[in-house]
Amino acid sequence: MADPTFGLWYDFRNPDPGRPFGSFYREVLDQIGWAEQQGVGSVWLTEHHFCDDGYSPSPFVLASAIGERTSSLRIGTNLIVSPLHDPVRLAEDAATLSLLTGGRFDLGVGQGYWKREFEAFGQQVRNRPSLLEEGVEIIRRAWAGDDSGFDGKRFRLPAGLTVTPAPERTPQLLVGAMADVAIERAARIADGFLSTQNAHQQVYLDAVERQGGSVADARIYAGQWAIVAEDPERVWARIGKHALYQLNQYIAWGAFGPPEQIPQFSDPAQILEAGAYVLWDASTAVTELTALFRERPQVKDVHFWAQLPGESTDSGSERIEYLATKVAPEVRARLRSGA
Protein backbone atom coordinates (compact mmCIF):
# COMPACT_ATOMS: atom_id res chain seq x y z
CA MET A 1 0.00 0.00 0.00
CA ALA A 2 1.11 3.60 -0.60
CA ASP A 3 2.35 5.55 2.40
CA PRO A 4 -0.50 7.31 4.21
CA THR A 5 -0.46 11.07 4.52
CA PHE A 6 -0.29 12.83 7.87
CA GLY A 7 -1.93 16.22 7.85
CA LEU A 8 -3.24 19.19 9.79
CA TRP A 9 -6.76 20.53 10.25
CA TYR A 10 -7.41 24.27 10.53
CA ASP A 11 -10.47 26.30 11.47
CA PHE A 12 -8.62 29.63 12.00
CA ARG A 13 -10.67 30.36 15.12
CA ASN A 14 -9.26 33.19 17.20
CA PRO A 15 -11.26 33.82 20.36
CA ASP A 16 -8.43 35.89 21.89
CA PRO A 17 -9.51 39.56 21.60
CA GLY A 18 -5.91 40.65 22.08
CA ARG A 19 -4.60 38.83 19.01
CA PRO A 20 -5.29 40.71 15.74
CA PHE A 21 -6.55 38.49 12.95
CA GLY A 22 -3.97 39.81 10.48
CA SER A 23 -1.04 38.71 12.61
CA PHE A 24 -2.81 35.48 13.52
CA TYR A 25 -3.24 34.57 9.86
CA ARG A 26 0.43 35.30 9.19
CA GLU A 27 1.50 33.15 12.14
CA VAL A 28 -0.55 30.20 10.91
CA LEU A 29 0.67 30.54 7.33
CA ASP A 30 4.25 30.56 8.61
CA GLN A 31 3.42 27.46 10.66
CA ILE A 32 2.05 25.64 7.62
CA GLY A 33 5.13 26.42 5.52
CA TRP A 34 7.34 25.16 8.35
CA ALA A 35 5.16 22.05 8.84
CA GLU A 36 5.63 21.07 5.20
CA GLN A 37 9.39 21.09 5.79
CA GLN A 38 8.85 18.78 8.78
CA GLY A 39 7.14 16.23 6.52
CA VAL A 40 3.47 17.11 6.99
CA GLY A 41 1.68 16.08 3.81
CA SER A 42 -1.72 17.74 3.86
CA VAL A 43 -3.70 20.68 5.18
CA TRP A 44 -7.49 20.66 5.56
CA LEU A 45 -9.66 23.75 5.95
CA THR A 46 -13.15 23.99 7.33
CA GLU A 47 -15.91 26.61 7.12
CA HIS A 48 -18.51 28.39 9.23
CA HIS A 49 -20.01 31.86 9.22
CA PHE A 50 -21.04 34.60 11.68
CA CYS A 51 -18.82 33.29 14.50
CA ASP A 52 -17.47 35.72 17.08
CA ASP A 53 -14.10 33.95 16.99
CA GLY A 54 -13.74 34.30 13.22
CA TYR A 55 -14.13 30.61 12.37
CA SER A 56 -12.85 30.64 8.79
CA PRO A 57 -15.60 31.91 6.46
CA SER A 58 -13.32 31.96 3.38
CA PRO A 59 -11.42 28.67 3.05
CA PHE A 60 -10.66 29.20 -0.65
CA VAL A 61 -8.81 32.44 0.06
CA LEU A 62 -6.80 30.73 2.78
CA ALA A 63 -6.13 27.75 0.49
CA SER A 64 -4.75 30.08 -2.15
CA ALA A 65 -2.37 31.66 0.35
CA ILE A 66 -1.30 28.22 1.57
CA GLY A 67 -0.71 27.09 -2.00
CA GLU A 68 1.69 29.98 -2.55
CA ARG A 69 3.57 29.19 0.69
CA THR A 70 4.02 25.49 -0.07
CA SER A 71 5.21 23.27 -2.89
CA SER A 72 4.16 19.68 -2.24
CA LEU A 73 1.53 19.25 0.47
CA ARG A 74 -2.05 18.60 -0.56
CA ILE A 75 -4.68 21.17 0.31
CA GLY A 76 -8.29 20.21 0.87
CA THR A 77 -11.49 21.36 2.50
CA ASN A 78 -13.00 19.36 5.34
CA LEU A 79 -15.37 20.81 4.70
CA ILE A 80 -17.25 23.43 2.67
CA VAL A 81 -20.96 23.68 3.52
CA SER A 82 -21.94 23.45 -0.12
CA PRO A 83 -25.70 24.17 0.24
CA LEU A 84 -24.75 27.72 1.26
CA HIS A 85 -23.00 28.34 -2.07
CA ASP A 86 -23.72 28.59 -5.75
CA PRO A 87 -22.22 25.35 -7.15
CA VAL A 88 -20.88 27.08 -10.24
CA ARG A 89 -18.83 29.38 -8.03
CA LEU A 90 -17.60 26.39 -6.05
CA ALA A 91 -16.55 24.72 -9.30
CA GLU A 92 -14.79 27.87 -10.51
CA ASP A 93 -12.96 28.51 -7.24
CA ALA A 94 -11.88 24.88 -6.89
CA ALA A 95 -10.69 24.74 -10.50
CA THR A 96 -8.70 27.94 -10.02
CA LEU A 97 -7.11 26.57 -6.85
CA SER A 98 -6.23 23.35 -8.62
CA LEU A 99 -4.51 25.32 -11.37
CA LEU A 100 -2.68 27.58 -8.92
CA THR A 101 -1.36 24.63 -6.89
CA GLY A 102 -0.43 22.27 -9.71
CA GLY A 103 -3.31 19.92 -8.97
CA ARG A 104 -2.77 19.78 -5.20
CA PHE A 105 -6.30 20.85 -4.24
CA ASP A 106 -9.27 18.60 -3.41
CA LEU A 107 -12.79 19.83 -2.72
CA GLY A 108 -14.53 18.36 0.31
CA VAL A 109 -18.16 19.30 0.90
CA GLY A 110 -20.97 18.44 3.27
CA GLN A 111 -24.62 19.28 3.72
CA GLY A 112 -24.25 21.37 6.88
CA TYR A 113 -26.48 21.58 9.93
CA TRP A 114 -26.51 25.06 11.47
CA LYS A 115 -29.94 26.64 10.93
CA ARG A 116 -28.64 30.16 11.45
CA GLU A 117 -26.25 29.86 8.51
CA PHE A 118 -28.91 28.49 6.18
CA GLU A 119 -31.34 31.29 7.02
CA ALA A 120 -28.65 33.94 6.53
CA PHE A 121 -27.85 32.60 3.06
CA GLY A 122 -31.50 32.30 2.05
CA GLN A 123 -31.68 28.50 2.26
CA GLN A 124 -33.64 26.04 4.37
CA VAL A 125 -32.07 23.23 6.39
CA ARG A 126 -34.70 20.77 5.22
CA ASN A 127 -33.51 21.20 1.62
CA ARG A 128 -29.87 20.42 2.35
CA PRO A 129 -29.78 16.87 0.88
CA SER A 130 -31.02 18.00 -2.54
CA LEU A 131 -28.91 21.17 -2.41
CA LEU A 132 -25.83 19.03 -1.78
CA GLU A 133 -26.58 16.39 -4.38
CA GLU A 134 -27.53 18.77 -7.18
CA GLY A 135 -24.54 20.94 -6.33
CA VAL A 136 -22.16 18.00 -6.64
CA GLU A 137 -23.61 17.11 -10.04
CA ILE A 138 -23.24 20.68 -11.32
CA ILE A 139 -19.64 20.87 -10.08
CA ARG A 140 -18.75 17.64 -11.84
CA ARG A 141 -20.35 18.81 -15.08
CA ALA A 142 -18.54 22.14 -14.85
CA TRP A 143 -15.14 20.51 -14.41
CA ALA A 144 -15.83 18.20 -17.34
CA GLY A 145 -16.68 21.11 -19.65
CA ASP A 146 -20.32 20.04 -19.96
CA ASP A 147 -22.37 23.05 -21.12
CA SER A 148 -25.66 21.21 -21.66
CA GLY A 149 -27.30 23.10 -18.81
CA PHE A 150 -29.05 21.88 -15.69
CA ASP A 151 -32.69 21.97 -14.61
CA GLY A 152 -33.09 20.57 -11.12
CA LYS A 153 -35.20 20.99 -8.03
CA ARG A 154 -32.86 23.55 -6.46
CA PHE A 155 -30.64 24.85 -9.25
CA ARG A 156 -31.00 25.85 -12.88
CA LEU A 157 -28.22 26.59 -15.33
CA PRO A 158 -28.86 27.61 -18.95
CA ALA A 159 -27.28 25.61 -21.74
CA GLY A 160 -24.30 27.02 -23.58
CA LEU A 161 -22.38 28.25 -20.52
CA THR A 162 -18.97 26.63 -20.13
CA VAL A 163 -17.11 27.04 -16.86
CA THR A 164 -13.54 28.13 -17.60
CA PRO A 165 -10.72 27.66 -17.06
CA ALA A 166 -11.04 23.93 -16.61
CA PRO A 167 -8.73 22.21 -14.11
CA GLU A 168 -5.76 20.46 -15.68
CA ARG A 169 -6.12 17.79 -12.98
CA THR A 170 -9.69 17.26 -11.86
CA PRO A 171 -9.87 17.65 -8.06
CA GLN A 172 -11.28 14.85 -6.01
CA LEU A 173 -14.80 15.64 -4.85
CA LEU A 174 -15.07 14.35 -1.29
CA VAL A 175 -18.17 14.31 0.91
CA GLY A 176 -18.37 14.28 4.70
CA ALA A 177 -21.30 12.84 6.63
CA MET A 178 -22.23 11.30 9.97
CA ALA A 179 -25.85 10.13 9.64
CA ASP A 180 -26.42 6.79 7.89
CA VAL A 181 -28.60 8.24 5.12
CA ALA A 182 -26.03 10.96 4.43
CA ILE A 183 -23.22 8.40 4.38
CA GLU A 184 -25.19 6.34 1.85
CA ARG A 185 -25.44 9.46 -0.32
CA ALA A 186 -21.72 10.10 0.02
CA ALA A 187 -20.98 6.55 -1.13
CA ARG A 188 -23.10 7.16 -4.20
CA ILE A 189 -21.93 10.62 -5.31
CA ALA A 190 -18.42 11.19 -3.91
CA ASP A 191 -14.87 10.26 -4.86
CA GLY A 192 -14.08 9.68 -1.20
CA PHE A 193 -15.34 10.06 2.35
CA LEU A 194 -14.41 12.61 5.01
CA SER A 195 -14.78 10.78 8.31
CA THR A 196 -14.91 12.18 11.85
CA GLN A 197 -13.21 10.56 14.86
CA ASN A 198 -12.77 7.36 12.77
CA ALA A 199 -16.46 6.72 13.29
CA HIS A 200 -18.68 5.58 10.42
CA GLN A 201 -15.83 4.29 8.26
CA GLN A 202 -17.22 0.76 8.06
CA VAL A 203 -20.70 2.19 7.51
CA TYR A 204 -19.28 4.03 4.51
CA LEU A 205 -17.52 0.97 3.11
CA ASP A 206 -20.70 -1.07 3.47
CA ALA A 207 -22.56 1.68 1.62
CA VAL A 208 -19.97 1.69 -1.17
CA GLU A 209 -20.59 -2.03 -1.63
CA ARG A 210 -24.37 -1.53 -1.70
CA GLN A 211 -23.95 1.20 -4.29
CA GLY A 212 -21.98 -1.14 -6.53
CA GLY A 213 -18.65 0.56 -5.99
CA SER A 214 -15.27 -1.01 -5.35
CA VAL A 215 -14.55 -1.29 -1.65
CA ALA A 216 -10.89 -1.96 -2.43
CA ASP A 217 -10.67 1.35 -4.31
CA ALA A 218 -12.63 3.39 -1.75
CA ARG A 219 -10.86 6.38 -0.25
CA ILE A 220 -11.25 7.74 3.28
CA TYR A 221 -9.76 10.95 4.67
CA ALA A 222 -9.96 10.75 8.44
CA GLY A 223 -10.08 13.73 10.76
CA GLN A 224 -8.61 12.79 14.14
CA TRP A 225 -9.70 14.06 17.53
CA ALA A 226 -6.51 13.14 19.34
CA ILE A 227 -3.88 15.05 21.27
CA VAL A 228 -0.50 13.51 20.40
CA ALA A 229 2.35 14.61 22.65
CA GLU A 230 5.22 13.24 24.70
CA ASP A 231 3.22 13.87 27.86
CA PRO A 232 -0.37 14.20 26.60
CA GLU A 233 -1.90 14.35 30.09
CA ARG A 234 0.25 17.36 30.95
CA VAL A 235 -0.63 19.02 27.64
CA TRP A 236 -4.32 18.29 28.19
CA ALA A 237 -4.19 19.95 31.60
CA ARG A 238 -3.09 23.09 29.77
CA ILE A 239 -5.26 22.99 26.64
CA GLY A 240 -8.32 21.01 27.73
CA LYS A 241 -10.20 24.27 28.27
CA HIS A 242 -9.80 25.03 24.56
CA ALA A 243 -11.27 21.64 23.63
CA LEU A 244 -14.18 22.34 25.99
CA TYR A 245 -14.85 25.59 24.15
CA GLN A 246 -14.54 23.92 20.75
CA LEU A 247 -16.82 20.97 21.40
CA ASN A 248 -19.50 22.83 23.34
CA GLN A 249 -19.85 25.31 20.49
CA TYR A 250 -20.25 22.48 17.98
CA ILE A 251 -22.91 20.95 20.22
CA ALA A 252 -24.72 24.29 20.51
CA TRP A 253 -24.74 24.67 16.73
CA GLY A 254 -26.24 21.21 16.21
CA ALA A 255 -23.22 19.37 14.81
CA PHE A 256 -24.06 16.14 16.64
CA GLY A 257 -27.84 16.36 16.67
CA PRO A 258 -30.54 18.70 17.99
CA PRO A 259 -28.80 20.98 20.53
CA GLU A 260 -31.59 20.58 23.05
CA GLN A 261 -31.01 16.80 23.06
CA ILE A 262 -27.20 16.76 23.30
CA PRO A 263 -25.79 17.81 26.69
CA GLN A 264 -22.72 20.01 26.70
CA PHE A 265 -19.53 18.98 28.48
CA SER A 266 -19.00 20.39 31.93
CA ASP A 267 -15.21 20.04 32.13
CA PRO A 268 -12.27 18.71 30.10
CA ALA A 269 -12.15 15.43 32.03
CA GLN A 270 -15.67 14.62 30.86
CA ILE A 271 -14.52 15.03 27.24
CA LEU A 272 -11.94 12.27 27.73
CA GLU A 273 -14.41 10.04 29.55
CA ALA A 274 -16.79 10.32 26.60
CA GLY A 275 -14.01 9.56 24.10
CA ALA A 276 -14.60 12.83 22.25
CA TYR A 277 -10.85 13.35 22.43
CA VAL A 278 -8.16 10.77 23.10
CA LEU A 279 -4.67 11.31 24.48
CA TRP A 280 -1.77 9.52 22.79
CA ASP A 281 1.96 9.52 23.32
CA ALA A 282 4.13 8.43 20.39
CA SER A 283 4.01 4.74 21.28
CA THR A 284 0.23 4.70 21.58
CA ALA A 285 -0.24 6.81 18.45
CA VAL A 286 2.00 4.51 16.40
CA THR A 287 0.12 1.43 17.62
CA GLU A 288 -3.32 2.93 17.04
CA LEU A 289 -2.60 4.43 13.64
CA THR A 290 -0.72 1.40 12.33
CA ALA A 291 -3.71 -0.74 13.30
CA LEU A 292 -6.09 1.71 11.62
CA PHE A 293 -4.17 1.68 8.33
CA ARG A 294 -3.85 -2.10 8.35
CA GLU A 295 -7.49 -2.70 9.17
CA ARG A 296 -8.70 -0.10 6.68
CA PRO A 297 -6.25 0.41 3.83
CA GLN A 298 -8.88 2.71 2.33
CA VAL A 299 -7.75 5.38 4.82
CA LYS A 300 -5.35 7.52 2.79
CA ASP A 301 -4.91 10.47 5.14
CA VAL A 302 -5.21 11.23 8.85
CA HIS A 303 -5.24 14.85 9.94
CA PHE A 304 -5.14 16.44 13.38
CA TRP A 305 -6.19 19.86 14.65
CA ALA A 306 -3.03 21.95 14.40
CA GLN A 307 -4.10 23.85 17.50
CA LEU A 308 -7.35 24.27 19.37
CA PRO A 309 -9.29 27.56 19.39
CA GLY A 310 -7.42 30.03 21.57
CA GLU A 311 -4.27 27.91 21.80
CA SER A 312 -1.06 29.55 20.63
CA THR A 313 0.57 28.49 17.37
CA ASP A 314 3.80 27.80 19.28
CA SER A 315 1.92 25.30 21.44
CA GLY A 316 0.41 23.66 18.38
CA SER A 317 3.78 23.55 16.63
CA GLU A 318 5.22 21.46 19.45
CA ARG A 319 2.69 18.72 18.70
CA ILE A 320 3.10 19.08 14.96
CA GLU A 321 6.85 18.47 15.26
CA TYR A 322 6.25 15.51 17.57
CA LEU A 323 3.74 13.98 15.14
CA ALA A 324 5.98 14.54 12.13
CA THR A 325 9.19 13.24 13.70
CA LYS A 326 8.16 10.64 16.28
CA VAL A 327 4.93 9.16 14.94
CA ALA A 328 4.58 9.39 11.16
CA PRO A 329 8.00 7.87 10.26
CA GLU A 330 7.51 4.93 12.63
CA VAL A 331 4.00 4.20 11.35
CA ARG A 332 5.28 4.17 7.78
CA ALA A 333 8.20 1.96 8.71
CA ARG A 334 5.92 -0.57 10.39
CA LEU A 335 3.52 -0.61 7.46
CA ARG A 336 6.37 -1.21 5.02
CA SER A 337 7.94 -3.95 7.07
CA GLY A 338 4.71 -5.66 8.00
CA ALA A 339 6.03 -5.92 11.55
XYZ file of C-alpha atoms in Angstrom:
339
model
C 0.000 0.000 0.000
C 1.111 3.603 -0.596
C 2.355 5.548 2.395
C -0.497 7.314 4.206
C -0.462 11.069 4.517
C -0.291 12.826 7.874
C -1.935 16.216 7.845
C -3.241 19.189 9.787
C -6.759 20.528 10.251
C -7.413 24.274 10.528
C -10.469 26.301 11.472
C -8.616 29.627 12.004
C -10.665 30.360 15.123
C -9.257 33.194 17.195
C -11.260 33.824 20.362
C -8.429 35.891 21.894
C -9.513 39.563 21.597
C -5.911 40.655 22.084
C -4.600 38.828 19.008
C -5.291 40.711 15.740
C -6.553 38.491 12.947
C -3.972 39.806 10.484
C -1.036 38.713 12.608
C -2.812 35.478 13.524
C -3.237 34.570 9.857
C 0.428 35.299 9.188
C 1.498 33.149 12.142
C -0.552 30.200 10.912
C 0.668 30.538 7.325
C 4.250 30.561 8.605
C 3.424 27.462 10.655
C 2.050 25.644 7.623
C 5.126 26.424 5.519
C 7.339 25.163 8.349
C 5.164 22.048 8.840
C 5.627 21.065 5.196
C 9.392 21.091 5.795
C 8.848 18.779 8.777
C 7.140 16.229 6.523
C 3.470 17.113 6.992
C 1.682 16.076 3.809
C -1.723 17.745 3.857
C -3.704 20.683 5.179
C -7.490 20.661 5.555
C -9.658 23.753 5.951
C -13.151 23.993 7.331
C -15.913 26.610 7.115
C -18.510 28.390 9.230
C -20.005 31.857 9.221
C -21.039 34.599 11.676
C -18.823 33.286 14.495
C -17.472 35.720 17.082
C -14.101 33.954 16.990
C -13.737 34.305 13.224
C -14.131 30.611 12.367
C -12.849 30.644 8.786
C -15.599 31.910 6.459
C -13.317 31.957 3.379
C -11.419 28.671 3.048
C -10.663 29.201 -0.650
C -8.814 32.444 0.064
C -6.800 30.732 2.777
C -6.131 27.755 0.494
C -4.748 30.076 -2.152
C -2.370 31.658 0.351
C -1.296 28.220 1.568
C -0.712 27.091 -1.997
C 1.695 29.981 -2.547
C 3.574 29.194 0.691
C 4.020 25.491 -0.068
C 5.206 23.265 -2.886
C 4.156 19.679 -2.240
C 1.527 19.248 0.468
C -2.046 18.603 -0.558
C -4.685 21.166 0.309
C -8.288 20.209 0.872
C -11.491 21.357 2.496
C -12.996 19.363 5.340
C -15.366 20.808 4.703
C -17.250 23.426 2.670
C -20.956 23.681 3.522
C -21.944 23.447 -0.123
C -25.703 24.169 0.238
C -24.754 27.719 1.263
C -22.999 28.343 -2.066
C -23.723 28.586 -5.749
C -22.220 25.346 -7.149
C -20.882 27.082 -10.236
C -18.826 29.384 -8.033
C -17.596 26.391 -6.046
C -16.549 24.723 -9.300
C -14.790 27.872 -10.506
C -12.961 28.507 -7.241
C -11.879 24.883 -6.887
C -10.689 24.738 -10.498
C -8.697 27.939 -10.021
C -7.109 26.566 -6.850
C -6.226 23.348 -8.617
C -4.509 25.316 -11.371
C -2.676 27.575 -8.917
C -1.362 24.630 -6.893
C -0.429 22.266 -9.706
C -3.314 19.915 -8.965
C -2.766 19.784 -5.195
C -6.295 20.845 -4.244
C -9.272 18.602 -3.412
C -12.787 19.835 -2.719
C -14.530 18.363 0.305
C -18.158 19.300 0.903
C -20.973 18.439 3.271
C -24.625 19.280 3.724
C -24.251 21.372 6.880
C -26.483 21.577 9.926
C -26.510 25.064 11.466
C -29.938 26.641 10.926
C -28.643 30.164 11.451
C -26.248 29.861 8.511
C -28.909 28.493 6.179
C -31.339 31.286 7.020
C -28.650 33.936 6.534
C -27.847 32.598 3.060
C -31.495 32.301 2.046
C -31.684 28.503 2.260
C -33.639 26.037 4.372
C -32.070 23.235 6.390
C -34.701 20.773 5.219
C -33.512 21.205 1.616
C -29.869 20.424 2.354
C -29.781 16.871 0.879
C -31.019 17.997 -2.536
C -28.914 21.173 -2.412
C -25.829 19.032 -1.783
C -26.583 16.388 -4.383
C -27.526 18.770 -7.176
C -24.539 20.940 -6.330
C -22.162 18.003 -6.644
C -23.607 17.107 -10.042
C -23.236 20.676 -11.320
C -19.642 20.872 -10.079
C -18.746 17.639 -11.837
C -20.354 18.811 -15.081
C -18.542 22.138 -14.847
C -15.137 20.508 -14.406
C -15.833 18.199 -17.339
C -16.682 21.106 -19.655
C -20.318 20.041 -19.962
C -22.371 23.049 -21.125
C -25.662 21.211 -21.663
C -27.301 23.105 -18.807
C -29.051 21.880 -15.686
C -32.687 21.966 -14.606
C -33.086 20.574 -11.119
C -35.195 20.986 -8.035
C -32.856 23.551 -6.457
C -30.641 24.854 -9.252
C -31.002 25.853 -12.881
C -28.218 26.592 -15.329
C -28.863 27.613 -18.954
C -27.277 25.611 -21.736
C -24.300 27.021 -23.577
C -22.385 28.250 -20.523
C -18.973 26.628 -20.130
C -17.115 27.040 -16.861
C -13.542 28.133 -17.598
C -10.715 27.656 -17.060
C -11.039 23.933 -16.609
C -8.730 22.214 -14.110
C -5.758 20.458 -15.677
C -6.120 17.791 -12.976
C -9.685 17.264 -11.859
C -9.872 17.653 -8.055
C -11.281 14.850 -6.007
C -14.801 15.643 -4.854
C -15.075 14.352 -1.289
C -18.168 14.310 0.906
C -18.374 14.282 4.698
C -21.305 12.840 6.628
C -22.230 11.297 9.973
C -25.848 10.130 9.645
C -26.425 6.793 7.894
C -28.605 8.239 5.123
C -26.031 10.959 4.429
C -23.216 8.400 4.377
C -25.191 6.343 1.846
C -25.442 9.456 -0.316
C -21.719 10.095 0.020
C -20.975 6.547 -1.131
C -23.097 7.159 -4.202
C -21.927 10.617 -5.307
C -18.416 11.193 -3.906
C -14.871 10.255 -4.863
C -14.081 9.683 -1.201
C -15.338 10.056 2.349
C -14.414 12.612 5.009
C -14.782 10.785 8.314
C -14.909 12.182 11.851
C -13.211 10.555 14.857
C -12.768 7.362 12.773
C -16.463 6.716 13.287
C -18.681 5.578 10.425
C -15.830 4.289 8.257
C -17.219 0.761 8.064
C -20.696 2.191 7.508
C -19.280 4.030 4.507
C -17.520 0.970 3.106
C -20.704 -1.072 3.466
C -22.559 1.678 1.624
C -19.972 1.688 -1.175
C -20.587 -2.026 -1.633
C -24.369 -1.525 -1.702
C -23.953 1.203 -4.289
C -21.980 -1.142 -6.533
C -18.649 0.558 -5.990
C -15.266 -1.012 -5.353
C -14.548 -1.290 -1.650
C -10.887 -1.956 -2.432
C -10.672 1.348 -4.308
C -12.633 3.390 -1.752
C -10.857 6.383 -0.251
C -11.245 7.743 3.277
C -9.756 10.950 4.672
C -9.961 10.749 8.438
C -10.076 13.733 10.755
C -8.613 12.787 14.136
C -9.705 14.064 17.528
C -6.515 13.138 19.344
C -3.878 15.045 21.267
C -0.501 13.514 20.400
C 2.347 14.609 22.649
C 5.215 13.242 24.700
C 3.216 13.870 27.860
C -0.372 14.196 26.602
C -1.896 14.353 30.092
C 0.248 17.358 30.948
C -0.626 19.018 27.643
C -4.321 18.291 28.186
C -4.189 19.947 31.596
C -3.088 23.088 29.773
C -5.260 22.995 26.640
C -8.319 21.013 27.726
C -10.205 24.267 28.272
C -9.802 25.029 24.559
C -11.273 21.639 23.635
C -14.179 22.343 25.987
C -14.849 25.589 24.152
C -14.536 23.916 20.752
C -16.820 20.967 21.403
C -19.498 22.832 23.337
C -19.851 25.307 20.486
C -20.254 22.479 17.975
C -22.911 20.947 20.219
C -24.722 24.291 20.513
C -24.738 24.670 16.729
C -26.242 21.212 16.205
C -23.224 19.368 14.806
C -24.056 16.143 16.638
C -27.836 16.360 16.668
C -30.539 18.703 17.992
C -28.796 20.975 20.533
C -31.587 20.577 23.053
C -31.006 16.804 23.060
C -27.196 16.757 23.299
C -25.790 17.810 26.685
C -22.721 20.007 26.697
C -19.530 18.981 28.475
C -18.999 20.394 31.934
C -15.214 20.041 32.130
C -12.268 18.708 30.099
C -12.151 15.426 32.026
C -15.673 14.621 30.860
C -14.517 15.025 27.244
C -11.945 12.271 27.728
C -14.411 10.043 29.549
C -16.795 10.317 26.598
C -14.014 9.564 24.096
C -14.604 12.828 22.247
C -10.850 13.351 22.427
C -8.157 10.767 23.103
C -4.666 11.309 24.481
C -1.767 9.517 22.787
C 1.962 9.521 23.321
C 4.125 8.433 20.389
C 4.008 4.737 21.282
C 0.231 4.701 21.580
C -0.243 6.806 18.447
C 1.999 4.511 16.404
C 0.125 1.426 17.623
C -3.322 2.931 17.041
C -2.598 4.434 13.637
C -0.721 1.401 12.331
C -3.710 -0.741 13.304
C -6.092 1.705 11.617
C -4.169 1.680 8.332
C -3.851 -2.101 8.350
C -7.495 -2.699 9.169
C -8.698 -0.097 6.678
C -6.247 0.410 3.826
C -8.881 2.711 2.332
C -7.749 5.377 4.820
C -5.354 7.516 2.794
C -4.909 10.467 5.138
C -5.206 11.234 8.850
C -5.243 14.849 9.939
C -5.145 16.437 13.375
C -6.191 19.856 14.655
C -3.035 21.954 14.400
C -4.100 23.849 17.502
C -7.354 24.271 19.366
C -9.295 27.555 19.393
C -7.423 30.027 21.568
C -4.272 27.908 21.804
C -1.062 29.553 20.625
C 0.571 28.494 17.372
C 3.804 27.801 19.284
C 1.924 25.301 21.438
C 0.408 23.656 18.376
C 3.776 23.545 16.630
C 5.219 21.462 19.451
C 2.690 18.724 18.704
C 3.102 19.076 14.961
C 6.846 18.466 15.256
C 6.248 15.505 17.572
C 3.737 13.982 15.142
C 5.982 14.539 12.129
C 9.195 13.236 13.700
C 8.161 10.643 16.285
C 4.926 9.165 14.936
C 4.584 9.390 11.155
C 7.996 7.874 10.261
C 7.513 4.927 12.626
C 4.001 4.199 11.353
C 5.276 4.167 7.775
C 8.199 1.964 8.709
C 5.921 -0.572 10.389
C 3.519 -0.609 7.458
C 6.366 -1.205 5.018
C 7.944 -3.953 7.075
C 4.714 -5.663 8.003
C 6.027 -5.919 11.553
